[in-house]
Short mmCIF file of C-alpha atoms in Angstrom, two decimals:
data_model
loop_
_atom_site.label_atom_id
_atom_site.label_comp_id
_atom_site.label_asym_id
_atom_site.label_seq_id
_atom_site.Cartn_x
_atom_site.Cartn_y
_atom_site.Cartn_z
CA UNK A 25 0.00 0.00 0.00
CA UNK A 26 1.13 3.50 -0.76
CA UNK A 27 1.44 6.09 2.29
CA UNK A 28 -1.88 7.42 1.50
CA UNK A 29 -3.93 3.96 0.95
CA UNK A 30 -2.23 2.56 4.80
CA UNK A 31 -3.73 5.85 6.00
CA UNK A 32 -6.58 5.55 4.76
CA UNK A 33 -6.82 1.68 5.93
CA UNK A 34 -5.82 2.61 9.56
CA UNK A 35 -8.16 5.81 10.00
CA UNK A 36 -11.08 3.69 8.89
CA UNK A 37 -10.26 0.82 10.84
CA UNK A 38 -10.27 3.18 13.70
CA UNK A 39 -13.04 4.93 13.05
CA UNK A 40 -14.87 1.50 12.90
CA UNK A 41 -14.37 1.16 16.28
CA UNK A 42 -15.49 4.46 17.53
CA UNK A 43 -11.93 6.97 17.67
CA UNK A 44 -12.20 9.19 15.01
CA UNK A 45 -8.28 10.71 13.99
CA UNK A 46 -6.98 13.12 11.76
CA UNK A 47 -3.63 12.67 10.09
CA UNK A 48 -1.13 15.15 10.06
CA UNK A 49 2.61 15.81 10.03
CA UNK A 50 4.88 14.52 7.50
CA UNK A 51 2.16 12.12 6.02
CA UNK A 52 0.17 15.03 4.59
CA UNK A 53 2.76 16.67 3.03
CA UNK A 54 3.74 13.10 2.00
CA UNK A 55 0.08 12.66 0.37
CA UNK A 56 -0.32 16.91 -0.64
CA UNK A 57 3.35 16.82 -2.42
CA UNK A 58 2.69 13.82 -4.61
CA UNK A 59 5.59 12.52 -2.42
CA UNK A 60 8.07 14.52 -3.54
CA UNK A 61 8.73 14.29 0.49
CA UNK A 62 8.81 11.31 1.73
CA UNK A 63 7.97 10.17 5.21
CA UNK A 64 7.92 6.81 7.26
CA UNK A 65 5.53 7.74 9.98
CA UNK A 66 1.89 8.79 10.06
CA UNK A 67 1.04 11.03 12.81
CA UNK A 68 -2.53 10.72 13.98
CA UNK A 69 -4.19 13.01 16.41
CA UNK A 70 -7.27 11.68 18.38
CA UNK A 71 -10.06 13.77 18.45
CA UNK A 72 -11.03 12.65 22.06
CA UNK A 73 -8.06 11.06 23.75
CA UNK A 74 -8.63 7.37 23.95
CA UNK A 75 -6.89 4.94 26.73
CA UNK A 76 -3.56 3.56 24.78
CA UNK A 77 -4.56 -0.02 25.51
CA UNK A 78 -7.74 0.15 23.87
CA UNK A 79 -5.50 1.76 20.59
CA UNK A 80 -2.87 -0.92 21.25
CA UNK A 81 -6.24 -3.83 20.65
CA UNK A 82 -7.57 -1.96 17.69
CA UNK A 83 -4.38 -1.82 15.96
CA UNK A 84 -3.33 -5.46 16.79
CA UNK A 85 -6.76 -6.52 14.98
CA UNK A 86 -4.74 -5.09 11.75
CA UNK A 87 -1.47 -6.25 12.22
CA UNK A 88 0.19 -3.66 14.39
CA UNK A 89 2.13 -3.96 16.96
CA UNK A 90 3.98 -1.66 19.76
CA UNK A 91 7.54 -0.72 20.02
CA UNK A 92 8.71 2.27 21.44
CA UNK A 93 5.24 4.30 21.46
CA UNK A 94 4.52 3.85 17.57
CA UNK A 95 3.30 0.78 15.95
CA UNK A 96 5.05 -1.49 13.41
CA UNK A 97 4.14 -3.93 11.11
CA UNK A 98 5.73 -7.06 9.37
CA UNK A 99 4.74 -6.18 6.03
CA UNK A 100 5.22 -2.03 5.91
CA UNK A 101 8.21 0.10 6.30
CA UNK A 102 5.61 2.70 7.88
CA UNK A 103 5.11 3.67 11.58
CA UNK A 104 1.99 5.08 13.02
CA UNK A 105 2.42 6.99 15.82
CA UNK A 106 -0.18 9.20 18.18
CA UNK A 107 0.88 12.48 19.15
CA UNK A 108 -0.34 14.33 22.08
CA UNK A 109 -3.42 16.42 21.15
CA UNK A 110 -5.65 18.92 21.01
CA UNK A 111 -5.73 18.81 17.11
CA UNK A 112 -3.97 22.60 16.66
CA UNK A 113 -1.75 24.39 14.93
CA UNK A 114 -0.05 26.52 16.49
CA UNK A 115 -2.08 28.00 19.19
CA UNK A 116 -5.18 28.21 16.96
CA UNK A 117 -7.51 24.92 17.03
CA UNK A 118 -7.86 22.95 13.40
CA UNK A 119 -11.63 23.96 12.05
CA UNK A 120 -11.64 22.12 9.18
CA UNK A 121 -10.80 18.52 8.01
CA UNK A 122 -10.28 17.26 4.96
CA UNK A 123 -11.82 14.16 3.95
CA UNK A 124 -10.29 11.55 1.21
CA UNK A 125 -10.99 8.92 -0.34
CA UNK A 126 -9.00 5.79 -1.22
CA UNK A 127 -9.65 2.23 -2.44
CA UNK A 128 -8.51 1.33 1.38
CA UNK A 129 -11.21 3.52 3.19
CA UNK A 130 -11.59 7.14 3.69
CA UNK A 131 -8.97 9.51 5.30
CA UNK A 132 -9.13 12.56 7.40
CA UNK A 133 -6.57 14.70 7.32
CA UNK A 134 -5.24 18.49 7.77
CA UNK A 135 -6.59 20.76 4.78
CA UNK A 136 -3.29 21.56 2.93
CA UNK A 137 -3.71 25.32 4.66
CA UNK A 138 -3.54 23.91 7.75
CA UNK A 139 -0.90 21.34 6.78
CA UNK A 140 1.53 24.25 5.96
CA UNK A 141 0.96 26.41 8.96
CA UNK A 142 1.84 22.90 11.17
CA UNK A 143 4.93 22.58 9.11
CA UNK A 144 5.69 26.68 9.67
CA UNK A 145 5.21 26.23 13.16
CA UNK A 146 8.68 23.91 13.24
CA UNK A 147 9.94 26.79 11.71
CA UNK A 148 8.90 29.39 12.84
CA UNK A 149 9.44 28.18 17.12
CA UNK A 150 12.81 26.27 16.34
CA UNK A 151 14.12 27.30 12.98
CA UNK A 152 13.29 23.95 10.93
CA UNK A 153 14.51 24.66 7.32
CA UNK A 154 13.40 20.70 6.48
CA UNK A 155 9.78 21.86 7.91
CA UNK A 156 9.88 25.29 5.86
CA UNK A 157 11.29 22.83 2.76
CA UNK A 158 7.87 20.96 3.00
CA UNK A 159 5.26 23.79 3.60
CA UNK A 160 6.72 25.28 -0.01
CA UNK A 161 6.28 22.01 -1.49
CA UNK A 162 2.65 21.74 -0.27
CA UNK A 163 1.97 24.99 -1.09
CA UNK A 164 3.31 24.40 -4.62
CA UNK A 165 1.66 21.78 -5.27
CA UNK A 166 -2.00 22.59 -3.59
CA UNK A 167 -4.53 25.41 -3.28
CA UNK A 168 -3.41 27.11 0.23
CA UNK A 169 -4.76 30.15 1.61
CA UNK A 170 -2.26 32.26 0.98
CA UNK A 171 -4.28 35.10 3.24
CA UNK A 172 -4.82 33.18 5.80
CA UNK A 173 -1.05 31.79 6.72
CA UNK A 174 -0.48 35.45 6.35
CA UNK A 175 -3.42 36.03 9.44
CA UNK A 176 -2.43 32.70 11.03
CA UNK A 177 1.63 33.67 11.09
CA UNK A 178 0.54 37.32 12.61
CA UNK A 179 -1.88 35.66 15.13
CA UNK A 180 1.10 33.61 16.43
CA UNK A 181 3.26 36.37 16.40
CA UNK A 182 5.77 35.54 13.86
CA UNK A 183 4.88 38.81 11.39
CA UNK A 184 8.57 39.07 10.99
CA UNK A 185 9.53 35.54 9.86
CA UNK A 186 6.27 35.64 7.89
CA UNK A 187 7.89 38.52 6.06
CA UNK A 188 10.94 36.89 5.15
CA UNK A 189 9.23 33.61 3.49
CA UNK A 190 6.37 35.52 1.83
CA UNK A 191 7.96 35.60 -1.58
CA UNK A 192 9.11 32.07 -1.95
CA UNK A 193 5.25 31.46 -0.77
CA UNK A 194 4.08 33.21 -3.52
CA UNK A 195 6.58 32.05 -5.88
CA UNK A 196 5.61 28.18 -5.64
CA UNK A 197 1.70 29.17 -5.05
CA UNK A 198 1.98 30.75 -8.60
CA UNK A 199 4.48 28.28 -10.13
CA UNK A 200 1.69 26.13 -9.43
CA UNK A 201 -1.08 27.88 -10.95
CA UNK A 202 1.13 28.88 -14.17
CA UNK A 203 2.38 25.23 -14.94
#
């Protein structure tokens, strides 16, 4: 299975047994870039925290097992791990959530707005070039809110390092719309 298909299989699975995730992290910009970045891990936030033993039986039904607080299978070079919640980027709660759909089941995941203000967050709070890497390829390869990172970067009070990534934004937002 691609990233996007396991996804897929794993939030449905889930949400067949009453905890409803959303991916985020690397995985969307995995799935929003066409995987022109690759990651190994799919982050999943739980909309209402659920007791890790109950996850650990869930997951086990399909395969997975724990090591190390992520999950594992036999058959995938993929990890699934469960960050700590609230689902938020930044200080500012996620509002909307993207639904797809793949032959493996239906995925919710960050909108790719939201998915590039979690990867500015790395870099805006600890100076993640790989992080700022990914939010240009999202944003180069989606339809992001250009406004609204703008609103979002001010809100967390990062006008300044807003200002110096603004062109390159812009750049890949209309590279995409030109090719």
């Amino acid at each position: 299975m691609t990233l996007g298909e396991l996804a897929a299989y794993v939030c449905t699975h889930l949400r067949s047994r009453g905890i409803e995730t959303v991916l985020s992290g690397g995985g969307c910009v995995a799935i929003y870039s066409d995987n022109k970045y690759r990651s190994y891990d799919l982050d999943f936030i739980e909309n209402v925290p659920t007791n890790r033993r109950r996850i650990c039986e869930i997951l086990s039904e399909i395969g997975f097992v724990e090591r190390d607080r992520c999950f594992v299978h036999q058959d995938t070079e993929y990890m699934i791990e469960f960050p700590a919640g609230p689902l938020a980027v930044g200080s500012e709660p996620i509002r909307k959530i993207e639904m797809m759909e793949f032959a493996t089941g239906l995925l919710a995941l960050l909108s790719p707005t939201d998915c590039v203000k979690d990867r500015l967050a790395a870099f805006y709070h600890w100076d993640d070039r790989q992080c700022l890497e990914q939010a240009l390829l999202v944003t180069e390869q989606t339809d992001v809110d250009l406004e609204e990172i703008r609103r979002w970067s001010a809100a967390e009070r990062q006008t300044a390092k807003y200002k110096t990534i603004r062109a390159d934004l812009a750049r890949v937002s209309k590279k995409r719309m030109s090719g």
